[in-house]
C-alpha positions in Angstrom: -112.1 -69.4 21.1 -112.6 -72.0 18.4 -110.4 -75.1 18.6 -107.3 -74.7 16.6 -106.6 -77.1 13.8 -104.0 -79.7 14.7 -100.8 -78.7 12.8 -99.2 -82.1 12.7 -102.3 -83.4 10.8 -101.3 -81.2 8.0 -98.2 -83.2 7.3 -100.0 -86.5 6.8 -100.2 -87.9 3.3 -97.4 -85.6 2.2 -97.0 -85.2 -1.5 -94.5 -83.9 -3.9 -96.1 -80.9 -5.6 -95.0 -78.8 -8.5 -96.4 -75.7 -6.8 -94.4 -76.4 -3.7 -93.4 -72.8 -3.0 -96.9 -71.6 -3.1 -98.1 -74.3 -0.7 -95.3 -73.4 1.7 -96.4 -69.8 1.6 -99.9 -70.9 2.5 -98.6 -73.0 5.3 -96.5 -70.2 6.6 -99.5 -67.9 6.5 -101.5 -70.4 8.5 -98.8 -70.4 11.2 -98.8 -66.6 11.2 -102.5 -66.7 11.6 -102.3 -69.0 14.5 -99.5 -67.0 16.1 -101.5 -63.8 15.6 -104.4 -65.4 17.5 -102.1 -65.5 20.5 -103.6 -68.9 21.3 -101.9 -70.8 24.1 -102.5 -73.9 22.0 -100.2 -72.8 19.1 -96.7 -73.3 20.5 -97.5 -76.7 22.0 -98.7 -77.8 18.6 -95.6 -76.6 16.9 -93.5 -78.4 19.6 -95.6 -81.5 19.1 -94.9 -81.3 15.4 -91.1 -81.0 16.1 -91.3 -84.1 18.3 -93.0 -86.1 15.6 -90.5 -85.0 13.0 -87.7 -85.9 15.4 -89.1 -89.3 16.0 -89.4 -90.0 12.3 -86.1 -88.6 10.9 -84.2 -87.2 13.9 -82.5 -83.9 14.3 -79.9 -82.8 11.8 -77.0 -80.2 11.7 -77.7 -78.2 8.6 -75.3 -75.6 7.1 -76.8 -72.1 7.5 -75.7 -71.3 3.9 -77.7 -74.3 2.6 -80.9 -72.9 3.8 -83.0 -70.7 1.5 -85.6 -68.2 2.9 -89.2 -68.7 1.8 -89.6 -65.8 -0.7 -93.4 -66.4 -0.8 -93.8 -65.9 2.9 -96.6 -63.3 3.3 -94.9 -61.6 6.3 -91.8 -60.0 4.9 -91.2 -57.5 7.7 -88.9 -58.7 10.5 -87.1 -55.9 12.1 -83.4 -55.9 12.9 -84.2 -55.3 16.5 -86.2 -58.5 16.6 -83.3 -60.5 15.1 -80.8 -58.9 17.4 -82.9 -59.9 20.4 -83.0 -63.6 19.2 -79.2 -63.4 18.5 -78.4 -62.3 22.0 -80.5 -65.1 23.4 -78.9 -67.7 21.1 -75.4 -66.5 21.9 -76.1 -66.8 25.6 -78.1 -70.0 25.8 -77.6 -71.6 22.5 -80.3 -72.8 20.0 -83.2 -74.0 22.2 -85.5 -75.4 19.5 -84.6 -76.8 16.0 -85.8 -75.0 13.0 -88.1 -76.8 10.5 -87.0 -77.1 6.9 -88.3 -78.7 3.7 -85.8 -80.6 1.5 -85.3 -79.2 -2.0 -82.7 -81.3 -3.7 -79.4 -80.6 -1.9 -80.7 -77.4 -0.3 -83.4 -76.7 2.3 -86.4 -74.3 2.2 -87.0 -72.6 5.6 -90.5 -73.4 6.9 -90.3 -72.3 10.5 -87.5 -70.4 12.2 -86.9 -67.3 10.1 -85.6 -65.2 13.0 -83.4 -68.0 14.4 -81.9 -68.4 10.9 -81.3 -64.7 10.5 -79.8 -64.5 14.0 -77.5 -67.4 13.2 -76.2 -65.6 10.2 -75.7 -62.5 12.3 -73.7 -64.5 14.8 -71.6 -66.1 12.1 -72.8 -69.6 13.0 -72.0 -72.2 10.3 -74.8 -74.7 11.2 -78.2 -74.9 12.8 -80.1 -77.8 14.3 -83.1 -78.6 12.2 -85.8 -81.2 11.5 -87.1 -82.0 8.0 -90.8 -81.9 7.1 -92.5 -83.0 4.0 -95.0 -80.9 2.0 -98.4 -80.6 3.5 -101.3 -81.7 1.3 -104.5 -80.0 2.4 -103.8 -76.3 2.9 -105.5 -73.8 0.6 -105.7 -70.1 0.1 -107.9 -69.4 3.1 -104.7 -69.1 5.0 -103.8 -66.2 2.7 -107.3 -64.8 3.3 -106.8 -64.8 7.0 -103.3 -63.3 6.7 -104.6 -60.4 4.7 -107.0 -59.4 7.4 -104.5 -59.5 10.2 -104.5 -56.1 11.8 -101.0 -56.4 13.2 -99.4 -56.8 9.8 -98.1 -53.7 8.1 -99.6 -52.2 5.0 -96.6 -52.9 2.8 -96.7 -56.7 3.5 -100.5 -56.7 2.9 -100.2 -54.7 -0.4 -97.5 -57.1 -1.7 -99.4 -60.2 -0.7 -102.6 -58.9 -2.4 -100.8 -57.9 -5.6 -99.2 -61.3 -5.7 -102.5 -63.0 -5.3 -104.1 -60.8 -8.0 -101.4 -61.5 -10.5 -101.9 -65.2 -9.9 -105.7 -65.1 -10.1 -106.1 -62.7 -13.0 -103.0 -63.4 -15.1 -102.4 -59.6 -15.3 -99.1 -57.8 -14.7 -98.0 -56.1 -11.4 -98.0 -52.7 -13.2 -101.3 -53.2 -14.9 -103.4 -54.0 -11.9 -103.2 -50.7 -9.9 -103.9 -48.7 -13.1 -106.9 -50.8 -14.1 -108.3 -50.7 -10.6 -108.0 -46.9 -10.4 -109.6 -46.5 -13.8 -112.7 -48.6 -13.0 -113.1 -47.0 -9.5 -113.0 -43.4 -10.9 -115.6 -44.4 -13.5 -117.9 -45.9 -10.9 -117.5 -42.9 -8.7 -118.5 -40.6 -11.5 -121.5 -42.7 -12.4 -122.6 -42.9 -8.7 -122.2 -46.7 -8.6 -119.3 -46.8 -6.1 -121.5 -47.6 -3.1 -123.1 -50.4 -5.1 -119.6 -52.0 -5.5 -118.8 -51.5 -1.8 -122.1 -53.3 -0.8 -120.9 -56.4 -2.7 -118.1 -57.1 -0.2 -120.4 -59.0 2.2 -122.5 -60.5 -0.6 -122.5 -64.2 -1.6 -120.2 -65.2 -4.5 -123.1 -65.5 -6.9 -124.4 -62.1 -5.9 -120.9 -60.6 -6.4 -120.6 -62.0 -9.9 -124.1 -60.7 -10.9 -123.4 -57.4 -9.2 -120.1 -56.9 -11.0 -121.7 -57.7 -14.4 -124.4 -55.2 -13.7 -121.8 -52.4 -13.4 -120.8 -52.8 -17.1 -117.1 -53.3 -16.4 -114.7 -54.8 -19.0 -113.1 -58.3 -18.7 -109.9 -57.2 -16.8 -111.8 -54.9 -14.5 -114.2 -57.8 -13.7 -111.3 -60.1 -12.9 -109.7 -57.7 -10.4 -112.9 -56.7 -8.7 -114.1 -60.3 -8.3 -110.6 -61.3 -7.0 -110.7 -58.6 -4.4 -114.3 -59.3 -3.3 -113.4 -63.0 -3.1 -110.7 -62.0 -0.5 -113.4 -60.0 1.4 -111.7 -56.8 0.5 -113.3 -53.5 -0.5 -111.7 -52.5 -3.8 -111.9 -48.7 -2.9 -110.1 -49.3 0.4 -107.4 -51.4 -1.3 -106.9 -48.7 -3.9 -106.7 -45.8 -1.4 -104.8 -47.4 1.5 -102.7 -50.3 0.1 -101.8 -49.8 -3.6 -99.9 -46.5 -2.7 -97.6 -48.7 -0.6 -96.3 -50.4 -3.7 -94.8 -47.2 -5.1 -93.2 -45.9 -1.9 -89.5 -44.9 -2.3 -87.0 -47.6 -1.4 -85.8 -45.8 1.7 -89.3 -45.7 3.1 -89.9 -49.4 2.3 -86.6 -50.2 4.0 -87.7 -48.2 7.1 -90.9 -50.2 7.2 -89.1 -53.5 6.9 -86.1 -52.9 9.2 -87.3 -50.2 11.6 -91.0 -50.7 12.0 -92.1 -47.5 10.3 -95.9 -47.6 10.1 -97.7 -47.4 6.7 -99.6 -44.2 7.5 -96.4 -42.5 8.5 -94.7 -43.7 5.3 -97.5 -42.3 3.2 -97.2 -38.9 5.0 -93.5 -38.9 4.4 -93.7 -39.8 0.7 -94.9 -36.2 0.1 -91.3 -35.2 0.6 -90.3 -35.8 -3.0 -88.4 -34.0 -5.8 -91.6 -33.3 -7.6 -93.6 -31.9 -4.8 -90.7 -29.8 -3.4 -89.3 -28.8 -6.8 -85.8 -29.8 -5.8 -83.3 -32.5 -6.9 -84.0 -36.2 -6.1 -80.9 -36.4 -4.1 -81.9 -33.5 -1.9 -85.4 -34.8 -1.5 -84.1 -38.2 -0.5 -81.8 -36.6 2.1 -84.7 -34.6 3.6 -87.0 -37.7 3.6 -84.4 -39.9 5.3 -83.8 -37.2 8.0 -87.5 -36.8 8.6 -88.0 -40.6 8.7 -85.3 -40.9 11.4 -87.0 -38.2 13.4 -90.4 -39.8 13.1 -89.0 -43.1 14.3 -86.7 -41.8 17.0 -89.3 -39.4 18.5 -92.2 -41.8 17.9 -94.3 -39.1 16.3 -98.0 -39.6 15.6 -99.4 -39.3 12.1 -100.6 -35.7 12.6 -97.2 -34.7 14.1 -95.6 -36.4 11.1 -97.7 -34.4 8.7 -96.8 -31.2 10.6 -93.1 -32.0 10.2 -93.7 -32.6 6.4 -95.5 -29.3 6.2 -92.6 -27.4 7.8 -90.2 -29.1 5.3 -92.4 -28.1 2.4 -92.5 -24.5 3.7 -88.7 -24.4 3.5 -88.8 -24.9 -0.3 -92.2 -23.7 -1.5 -93.4 -20.1 -1.2 -97.1 -19.7 -0.4 -99.3 -19.3 -3.5 -100.4 -15.7 -4.2 -103.5 -14.6 -6.1 -105.5 -11.5 -7.0 -107.5 -10.1 -4.0 -111.0 -8.8 -4.6 -110.6 -6.7 -1.4 -107.5 -4.9 -2.6 -109.1 -4.4 -6.1 -112.1 -2.7 -4.4 -109.8 -0.4 -2.3 -107.8 0.6 -5.3 -110.9 1.6 -7.2 -112.2 3.5 -4.1 -109.0 5.5 -3.7 -109.1 6.3 -7.4 -112.7 7.6 -7.0 -111.6 10.0 -4.2 -111.8 13.3 -6.2 -110.0 16.6 -5.4 -113.4 18.2 -4.8 -114.1 15.7 -2.0 -110.6 16.2 -0.5 -111.0 20.0 -0.5 -114.4 19.8 1.3 -113.1 17.4 3.9 -112.0 18.6 7.4 -108.1 18.9 8.0 -108.4 16.4 11.0 -110.0 13.7 8.8 -107.4 14.3 6.0 -104.6 13.8 8.6 -106.2 10.6 9.7 -106.5 9.4 6.1 -102.8 10.3 5.4 -101.7 8.3 8.5 -103.7 5.2 7.5 -102.3 5.4 3.9 -98.7 5.9 5.1 -99.0 2.9 7.4 -100.3 0.7 4.7 -97.7 1.9 2.3 -95.0 0.9 4.8 -96.5 -2.6 5.1 -96.7 -3.0 1.3 -93.0 -2.0 1.0 -92.1 -4.6 3.6 -93.8 -7.4 1.6 -92.5 -6.3 -1.7 -88.9 -6.1 -0.4 -88.9 -9.7 1.0 
């Protein structure tokens, strides 16, 4: 494993920056990356940073209510179970390590210790022990890049992090980006140039720019495609797997955030909607929440979740019926059965024909009377 960067070095030559929140988001993402690497070097580095901060400014008792969460933190999903676990530990053994905050006027922005801060609020604590850090100087968006490619992060967090990056880099609105992306991808698919776009993911920056220009896209489409390629993301995959997460119903987003519902399960459950079931929104939401609870409590797989959704759909939607060529041919055949043919047919064969016709008439009546 490559040697980890020394975290405390990132606090040297601290500066006061106007884009402070964005830099904090990047730093938080860097920590998330290091934590995701499960490196044994990480926690000692954070502990070393705490010691250095303690030596410089000491430990403070800070009011829990004076601490603001970092709204730009890429990882937004912290389950209630995780917070409750920390709360039980803090209630039993107290706060083991101080949180790390960054001063913002008379308030503090939380840099490290999201779960401890949430647990303190759950326990009704008034203060937390903390050390103050200054703004790091040398972090850049590579931290976000690494964050986006974490496999352990849920699709909703990834989608929101990507759309936030795209709005910053392109200047376009949140609503405009998915629409523009879908439009250009459909056009490239129709023209047979979709594979040409996918091949640019691993190309050099110069080759990506030239390749996008050769596709004949407009200015906004070019901005989005280049921004995604710059993040080493396949635009088609982002459109298919991540953008749908942004339009999930609130109840499904809440289940992802608070109960650990997986993105693929959420997309399967989103089929349970007023539009697809032709029922009221209130009724659809009730069905969706009940199904979500079952998926989580029974730990259903994605295929099992889709089976559950199919059963719910079957409750409300009758199977589509259509004209049958086979039935049309039989009707015409019976109509062609002339009296002359019937008269010349043996009684045994006529009895057999009557029995078959009577049986089929009975089955037809059953279907029509349902």
